[in-house]
Every structure is written in C-alpha cells, then in structure tokens.
Amino acid sequence: APAPGVDRLAPEPGAPTVLLFFDQDCRVCADVLDEAGEHAGGGAVALRALYRGAAPDAAPIPAYGDQAELFARYDAIALPFAVVVDPAGRVVRSEPVGSRAALHTLLARVRETSGPGFESTSGPRFGTASGSGFGGVGDAAAGRSGSR
C-alpha cells in the first residue's frame, strides 16, 4: 500500500523520502531538525519535517505544518519520529529518532540501501533488528491491520 500523504509533500523522483515528525516545543526535536539540515541536499534522500501544529518560520529542510492527520496515520506518538518511504512510495521503516546520532545512523542506512534496486521488499537488510518489519507501527501506517 502506498505511504499516506507522501505525494503532497513533494517527494524527489527516484529518491527515498524520510518523513520526520516534530513538535516545536520539543528540544530533542530541534536538535534532530538541525541534524537533518546537515544531511539535506544532494538528492540522495529527500527529508521532510512535519508538525502537528504550525511549522517553524525557518527550517533547514522543507517543513509542513498542520499535519495532525499524518501523525495519526503513521502512529507518530513518540517524537521525534521518522518514517522512511522508498522511491515507489511504500513505507519501509518507521521508528523514533531520539537523538542527532539516531538520525545520523538512520540516514546512513537509508543511503546504503537506496542505490539501484532499493525497494521495500529488501527484507531484513532494511527491516528492524529482528528483520520482521515494523513491529506494528509501519503496518498501521501502510493501512494494514491484523494480529502478528
């Protein structure tokens, strides 16, 4: 199933998109946003900042406010939170990113796996540590339900 709402966030053709869910009152979110800005550009990965309420006036990456619907669709309850969408528009990973280092590590993994042939069916190579997918979070975001 396609990742909800990604098409309206100006994804870059042929590149994975990382959706970063933030709150303006969250200090860790501000740190992670700064880290995202250091990784912006180059076209290898599209970074998008999403805010439940208003987006900041100045952000180092494209920022979208009033995205409460996407917070709910992706189960982004622990902030900051990241969702990786492959170039075909499918969710391939979702997880909290509680530090600059966590985002740095995630983006390094995305870049390593986003070469030719990058797709959501890459299995354990790009899944969670157990290789079992999203642990439920991505399943809800992708519109799937049911027991595991």
Tab-separated table of C-alpha atoms in Angstrom:
chain	number	residue	atom	x	y	z
A	1	ALA	CA	0.000	0.000	0.000
A	2	PRO	CA	1.252	3.491	-0.737
A	3	ALA	CA	2.501	5.652	2.121
A	4	PRO	CA	-0.298	8.025	3.174
A	5	GLY	CA	0.145	11.676	2.190
A	6	VAL	CA	3.645	11.447	0.743
A	7	ASP	CA	2.539	12.633	-2.688
A	8	ARG	CA	1.569	16.047	-1.280
A	9	LEU	CA	4.982	16.510	0.378
A	10	ALA	CA	6.919	16.986	-2.872
A	11	PRO	CA	8.948	13.755	-2.910
A	12	GLU	CA	12.010	13.752	-5.141
A	13	PRO	CA	11.660	11.304	-8.048
A	14	GLY	CA	13.866	8.237	-7.662
A	15	ALA	CA	14.926	9.076	-4.093
A	16	PRO	CA	13.677	7.707	-0.782
A	17	THR	CA	11.842	10.218	1.420
A	18	VAL	CA	12.308	10.449	5.175
A	19	LEU	CA	9.360	11.987	6.992
A	20	LEU	CA	10.416	13.495	10.309
A	21	PHE	CA	7.648	14.146	12.825
A	22	PHE	CA	8.393	17.004	15.246
A	23	ASP	CA	6.884	19.294	17.861
A	24	GLN	CA	8.040	22.916	18.101
A	25	ASP	CA	8.198	22.701	21.909
A	26	CYS	CA	10.482	19.643	21.877
A	27	ARG	CA	14.188	20.389	22.457
A	28	VAL	CA	15.298	16.996	21.111
A	29	CYS	CA	13.166	17.633	18.011
A	30	ALA	CA	15.059	20.887	17.419
A	31	ASP	CA	18.388	19.041	17.719
A	32	VAL	CA	17.253	16.331	15.285
A	33	LEU	CA	15.960	19.002	12.867
A	34	ASP	CA	19.405	20.653	12.955
A	35	GLU	CA	20.986	17.275	12.178
A	36	ALA	CA	18.549	16.795	9.290
A	37	GLY	CA	19.656	20.150	7.922
A	38	GLU	CA	23.253	18.957	7.901
A	39	HIS	CA	22.195	15.994	5.721
A	40	ALA	CA	19.931	17.966	3.366
A	41	GLY	CA	20.743	18.401	-0.287
A	42	GLY	CA	22.474	16.164	-2.741
A	43	GLY	CA	19.254	14.447	-3.817
A	44	ALA	CA	20.135	11.010	-2.363
A	45	VAL	CA	17.411	11.279	0.302
A	46	ALA	CA	14.501	13.734	0.497
A	47	LEU	CA	13.921	14.994	4.047
A	48	ARG	CA	10.579	16.465	5.130
A	49	ALA	CA	9.710	17.925	8.550
A	50	LEU	CA	6.111	17.502	9.705
A	51	TYR	CA	4.435	19.319	12.586
A	52	ARG	CA	1.075	18.596	14.185
A	53	GLY	CA	0.521	22.370	14.575
A	54	ALA	CA	2.296	25.277	12.934
A	55	ALA	CA	5.675	24.667	11.311
A	56	PRO	CA	8.583	26.943	12.260
A	57	ASP	CA	9.103	30.019	10.106
A	58	ALA	CA	12.632	28.943	9.226
A	59	ALA	CA	13.711	25.312	8.911
A	60	PRO	CA	16.775	23.768	7.254
A	61	ILE	CA	14.576	21.269	5.359
A	62	PRO	CA	11.084	21.628	3.845
A	63	ALA	CA	8.629	21.868	6.757
A	64	TYR	CA	4.879	21.275	6.702
A	65	GLY	CA	2.536	22.412	9.460
A	66	ASP	CA	-0.952	21.274	10.425
A	67	GLN	CA	-0.207	17.600	9.687
A	68	ALA	CA	-2.167	16.062	12.595
A	69	GLU	CA	-3.798	13.597	10.198
A	70	LEU	CA	-0.404	12.189	9.175
A	71	PHE	CA	0.720	11.991	12.827
A	72	ALA	CA	-2.300	9.757	13.419
A	73	ARG	CA	-1.928	7.718	10.216
A	74	TYR	CA	1.743	6.933	10.990
A	75	ASP	CA	1.227	6.453	14.761
A	76	ALA	CA	3.832	9.148	15.453
A	77	ILE	CA	3.311	9.404	19.196
A	78	ALA	CA	6.947	9.331	20.399
A	79	LEU	CA	8.713	12.376	18.986
A	80	PRO	CA	10.894	12.883	17.126
A	81	PHE	CA	9.776	10.069	14.834
A	82	ALA	CA	10.955	9.016	11.374
A	83	VAL	CA	9.243	7.172	8.543
A	84	VAL	CA	11.282	6.053	5.526
A	85	VAL	CA	9.390	5.825	2.233
A	86	ASP	CA	11.018	4.144	-0.764
A	87	PRO	CA	11.049	5.771	-4.239
A	88	ALA	CA	7.918	3.790	-5.160
A	89	GLY	CA	6.037	5.415	-2.264
A	90	ARG	CA	5.959	2.473	0.182
A	91	VAL	CA	6.838	2.640	3.883
A	92	VAL	CA	9.991	0.613	4.513
A	93	ARG	CA	10.884	1.673	8.049
A	94	SER	CA	9.441	3.670	10.928
A	95	GLU	CA	10.991	4.403	14.307
A	96	PRO	CA	11.567	7.042	16.978
A	97	VAL	CA	14.795	9.018	16.456
A	98	GLY	CA	15.588	10.351	19.908
A	99	SER	CA	18.921	11.987	19.140
A	100	ARG	CA	21.079	13.516	16.442
A	101	ALA	CA	23.117	10.282	16.408
A	102	ALA	CA	19.996	8.161	15.876
A	103	LEU	CA	19.001	10.241	12.834
A	104	HIS	CA	22.563	10.153	11.512
A	105	THR	CA	22.582	6.338	11.777
A	106	LEU	CA	19.160	6.031	10.135
A	107	LEU	CA	20.157	8.274	7.221
A	108	ALA	CA	23.390	6.323	6.739
A	109	ARG	CA	21.335	3.113	6.471
A	110	VAL	CA	18.934	4.738	4.016
A	111	ARG	CA	21.817	5.917	1.829
A	112	GLU	CA	23.465	2.469	1.939
A	113	THR	CA	20.288	0.758	0.803
A	114	SER	CA	18.980	3.364	-1.631
A	115	GLY	CA	21.216	2.504	-4.552
A	116	PRO	CA	19.988	0.649	-7.631
A	117	GLY	CA	17.329	-1.878	-6.701
A	118	PHE	CA	16.266	-0.147	-3.480
A	119	GLU	CA	12.733	-1.231	-2.678
A	120	SER	CA	10.573	-2.060	0.290
A	121	THR	CA	10.939	-5.807	-0.230
A	122	SER	CA	14.597	-5.784	0.791
A	123	GLY	CA	13.622	-7.679	3.959
A	124	PRO	CA	15.917	-7.909	6.969
A	125	ARG	CA	18.629	-5.868	5.279
A	126	PHE	CA	16.498	-2.765	5.877
A	127	GLY	CA	13.964	-4.001	8.426
A	128	THR	CA	14.097	-3.741	12.172
A	129	ALA	CA	16.762	-5.555	14.163
A	130	SER	CA	14.645	-8.684	14.115
A	131	GLY	CA	14.037	-8.339	10.394
A	132	SER	CA	10.311	-8.708	10.991
A	133	GLY	CA	9.207	-5.415	9.510
A	134	PHE	CA	7.855	-2.548	11.549
A	135	GLY	CA	6.751	-4.121	14.798
A	136	GLY	CA	3.207	-2.975	14.054
A	137	VAL	CA	3.856	0.750	13.623
A	138	GLY	CA	4.514	0.657	9.894
A	139	ASP	CA	1.738	-1.851	9.392
A	140	ALA	CA	-0.763	0.674	10.707
A	141	ALA	CA	0.815	3.454	8.626
A	142	ALA	CA	0.622	1.380	5.491
A	143	GLY	CA	-3.037	0.676	6.120
A	144	ARG	CA	-2.605	-2.945	7.165
A	145	SER	CA	-4.097	-4.395	10.292
A	146	GLY	CA	-4.456	-7.728	11.969
A	147	SER	CA	-2.577	-9.723	14.532
A	148	ARG	CA	1.027	-10.782	14.252
